């Protein structure tokens, strides 16, 4: 909680209240696992991170003005080391074209997560004036708006409630291994919902937060993307 407080106050000093993948550390501080990666502000540093990670990487623009990164071509998946420089420049160019005065913090270089073996889910929170912090769980990634397969609870939730959420959505069978696929780590999903519940309970200043996707595989869960708004 101490570390999370530091991270949040650093953001408040920045003078805007929207945060993207810079908030990955906040998730880490609450034990929500995230892929290996770092945010850098120069192509050479991006390459250094990519070489450390080994294998192809994902690169994403990091800007409080660009919260839906894919919409502007701000996410590149499967970038080999030799393309990291060009990818960096291209991401920044796209961001500038989209919004010339965008505050560009840099580029996130992230380990690839195996989406084929997993299910993209979403775990989120929205503070409702009447009900308080509403936790949301559902199918994530590109399907979230299309299918609207979601379920809600007021935070804080007990483990049993968090578990119920994973059973309630229409796509629940997907998590439990439909069509001969291995079941994903549902316990990890349940734990993540609870950890998020704890985070937003500890920090009333967090007005909304989305982990989308939280990729659930048979081996565990990974928070691949996050965005949040603070008071
Ligand atoms: P945004 O939601 O702002 O467009 P994301 O970080 O969620 O950006 O990336 C968009 C999509 O790209 C994800 O939903 C996922 O399908 C894919 N993606 C992002 N990061 C990774 C990763 N580390 N490994 C594999 N796929 C990824
Ligand atoms: Mg996303």
XYZ file of C-alpha atoms and ligand atoms in Angstrom:
259
model
C 0.000 0.000 0.000
C 2.935 2.293 0.772
C 4.408 1.796 -2.700
C 1.035 2.243 -4.334
C 0.628 5.539 -2.470
C 3.949 6.762 -3.845
C 3.003 5.805 -7.386
C -0.336 7.587 -7.159
C 1.076 10.759 -5.662
C 3.672 10.907 -8.443
C 0.768 10.955 -10.884
C -1.069 13.671 -9.024
C 2.037 15.806 -9.380
C 1.842 15.371 -13.125
C -1.287 17.463 -13.380
C -3.584 15.119 -15.261
C -5.845 12.501 -13.838
C -5.764 9.822 -16.486
C -3.223 7.050 -16.449
C -2.381 4.204 -18.758
C 0.261 1.522 -18.595
C 2.327 3.772 -16.318
C 0.030 2.310 -13.689
C 1.359 -1.219 -14.196
C 3.495 -0.719 -11.089
C 0.352 -0.068 -9.100
C -0.942 -3.505 -10.067
C 2.408 -5.068 -9.210
C 2.246 -3.419 -5.808
C -1.024 -5.256 -5.195
C 0.300 -8.598 -6.374
C -1.482 -8.564 -9.719
C 1.003 -10.028 -12.151
C 1.944 -8.121 -15.274
C 4.128 -9.152 -18.216
C 7.819 -8.270 -18.042
C 8.431 -4.854 -19.560
C 9.367 -1.236 -19.150
C 8.528 2.257 -20.346
C 11.347 4.039 -22.178
C 11.744 7.358 -23.939
C 14.375 6.561 -26.549
C 14.730 3.889 -29.268
C 18.073 2.673 -27.912
C 16.525 2.064 -24.495
C 13.624 0.242 -26.158
C 16.094 -2.120 -27.806
C 17.845 -2.708 -24.522
C 14.584 -3.778 -22.897
C 13.657 -5.936 -25.893
C 17.015 -7.722 -25.747
C 16.599 -8.345 -22.044
C 13.128 -9.810 -22.548
C 14.317 -12.091 -25.396
C 12.145 -12.997 -28.362
C 9.621 -10.739 -30.070
C 8.018 -8.018 -27.975
C 4.917 -5.845 -27.902
C 5.388 -2.070 -28.156
C 2.772 0.490 -27.113
C 2.586 4.248 -27.138
C 2.407 5.721 -23.636
C 0.473 8.975 -23.444
C -2.254 10.240 -21.120
C -3.867 11.700 -24.253
C -4.114 8.321 -25.974
C -5.995 5.862 -23.831
C -7.295 3.654 -26.614
C -3.940 2.838 -28.099
C -4.970 0.388 -30.833
C -7.412 2.919 -32.268
C -4.503 5.008 -33.509
C -2.217 2.087 -34.365
C -0.434 2.564 -31.086
C 0.103 -1.126 -30.318
C 2.537 -3.330 -32.241
C 2.481 -7.017 -31.449
C 5.306 -9.417 -32.317
C 8.110 -6.945 -32.942
C 11.492 -8.623 -33.546
C 14.588 -6.916 -32.117
C 15.742 -5.645 -35.510
C 12.481 -3.694 -35.923
C 12.403 -2.095 -32.486
C 13.992 1.199 -33.612
C 11.604 1.699 -36.539
C 8.634 0.626 -34.444
C 9.529 3.189 -31.790
C 9.716 6.041 -34.315
C 6.538 4.900 -36.011
C 4.564 4.806 -32.761
C 5.634 8.326 -31.871
C 4.840 9.558 -35.399
C 1.362 8.050 -35.248
C 0.719 9.672 -31.883
C 1.871 13.068 -33.199
C -0.295 12.720 -36.290
C -3.258 11.880 -34.139
C -2.713 14.769 -31.753
C 0.195 17.123 -32.414
C 0.304 18.421 -28.845
C -0.125 15.022 -27.181
C 1.933 14.540 -24.048
C 4.036 11.548 -25.081
C 5.696 9.862 -22.136
C 7.385 7.234 -24.284
C 6.887 3.673 -25.402
C 6.220 0.557 -23.389
C 8.195 -2.520 -24.420
C 6.435 -5.607 -23.146
C 6.843 -9.350 -23.155
C 4.477 -11.240 -25.497
C 1.649 -13.080 -23.819
C 0.276 -16.238 -25.433
C -3.278 -15.234 -26.317
C -3.946 -18.498 -28.167
C -3.633 -20.460 -24.946
C -5.696 -17.971 -23.023
C -8.884 -15.992 -22.727
C -8.904 -12.196 -22.719
C -11.000 -11.024 -19.810
C -11.660 -7.609 -18.299
C -11.627 -6.658 -14.644
C -12.667 -3.139 -13.825
C -14.110 -0.707 -11.333
C -16.365 2.286 -11.693
C -17.379 4.421 -8.744
C -21.128 4.758 -8.836
C -22.546 7.784 -6.955
C -25.280 5.589 -5.508
C -23.685 2.171 -5.031
C -20.036 3.081 -4.551
C -17.194 1.147 -6.162
C -18.721 -1.255 -8.684
C -16.429 -4.090 -9.706
C -16.896 -5.505 -13.154
C -15.759 -8.784 -14.634
C -16.332 -10.008 -18.150
C -14.980 -11.182 -21.424
C -12.290 -8.760 -22.515
C -10.195 -7.718 -25.474
C -12.018 -6.761 -28.625
C -15.179 -8.588 -27.552
C -15.977 -6.450 -24.551
C -18.169 -3.899 -26.321
C -19.637 -6.364 -28.796
C -20.781 -9.058 -26.413
C -21.330 -7.019 -23.250
C -20.868 -10.195 -21.266
C -20.215 -8.688 -17.857
C -21.193 -9.000 -14.226
C -20.988 -6.559 -11.303
C -20.474 -6.464 -7.526
C -19.934 -3.693 -5.016
C -16.380 -3.640 -3.576
C -15.022 -4.928 -1.298
C -15.851 -8.491 -2.303
C -15.246 -11.719 -0.429
C -13.538 -14.578 -2.214
C -16.845 -16.362 -2.705
C -18.320 -13.305 -4.439
C -15.292 -12.892 -6.662
C -15.547 -16.556 -7.579
C -19.251 -16.197 -8.367
C -18.415 -13.467 -10.834
C -16.267 -15.887 -12.828
C -19.195 -18.310 -12.945
C -21.899 -15.820 -13.836
C -20.852 -14.536 -17.222
C -22.278 -16.224 -20.322
C -18.759 -17.104 -21.444
C -17.938 -18.885 -18.197
C -17.611 -22.224 -20.045
C -14.743 -20.650 -22.029
C -12.809 -20.237 -18.783
C -13.516 -23.799 -17.774
C -12.127 -25.269 -20.961
C -14.681 -25.441 -23.768
C -14.057 -27.478 -26.929
C -11.203 -29.531 -25.623
C -9.158 -26.555 -24.452
C -7.467 -26.630 -21.085
C -9.296 -24.718 -18.363
C -7.695 -21.418 -17.444
C -6.512 -20.452 -13.977
C -9.908 -19.412 -12.606
C -8.464 -19.169 -9.110
C -5.984 -16.602 -10.448
C -8.862 -14.618 -11.933
C -10.743 -14.758 -8.634
C -7.647 -13.592 -6.793
C -7.168 -10.718 -9.222
C -10.749 -9.526 -8.712
C -10.133 -9.544 -4.956
C -6.824 -7.723 -5.236
C -8.399 -5.063 -7.408
C -11.215 -4.825 -4.877
C -8.613 -4.200 -2.171
C -6.774 -1.602 -4.261
C -9.864 0.494 -4.967
C -11.011 0.165 -1.366
C -7.642 1.441 -0.126
C -7.652 4.320 -2.628
C -10.972 6.164 -2.884
C -9.183 8.622 -5.200
C -9.279 6.005 -7.946
C -12.519 6.835 -9.740
C -12.351 4.166 -12.407
C -9.939 1.467 -13.434
C -9.896 -1.147 -16.174
C -7.560 -4.060 -16.682
C -8.306 -4.971 -20.286
C -7.169 -7.497 -21.143
C -6.459 -9.619 -18.126
C -5.223 -12.657 -20.036
C -6.113 -15.899 -18.293
C -4.199 -18.995 -19.390
C -3.976 -22.466 -17.851
C -0.699 -21.322 -16.230
C -1.918 -18.122 -14.626
C -3.190 -14.620 -15.285
C -1.415 -11.536 -16.634
C -2.641 -7.933 -16.636
C -1.571 -6.815 -20.108
C -3.138 -3.354 -20.175
C -4.550 -0.934 -17.632
C -6.091 2.495 -17.567
C -7.464 4.494 -14.707
C -8.804 7.858 -13.673
C -7.944 9.453 -10.364
C -9.758 12.231 -8.562
P -5.486 -0.672 -26.022
O -6.563 -1.341 -25.249
O -5.172 0.689 -25.478
O -5.750 -0.632 -27.481
P -3.788 -2.953 -25.251
O -2.533 -2.862 -24.488
O -4.956 -3.541 -24.563
O -4.117 -1.498 -25.833
O -3.500 -3.786 -26.559
C -4.528 -4.060 -27.503
C -4.582 -5.558 -27.795
O -3.291 -6.003 -28.231
C -4.889 -6.411 -26.574
O -6.288 -6.503 -26.343
C -4.247 -7.721 -26.949
O -5.106 -8.454 -27.820
C -3.017 -7.292 -27.733
N -1.850 -7.241 -26.826
C -1.463 -6.200 -26.069
N -0.389 -6.495 -25.314
C -0.067 -7.768 -25.588
C 0.951 -8.679 -25.133
N 1.860 -8.319 -24.227
N 0.966 -9.929 -25.654
C 0.046 -10.310 -26.567
N -0.936 -9.508 -27.037
C -1.013 -8.256 -26.563
Mg -6.593 -2.653 -23.691
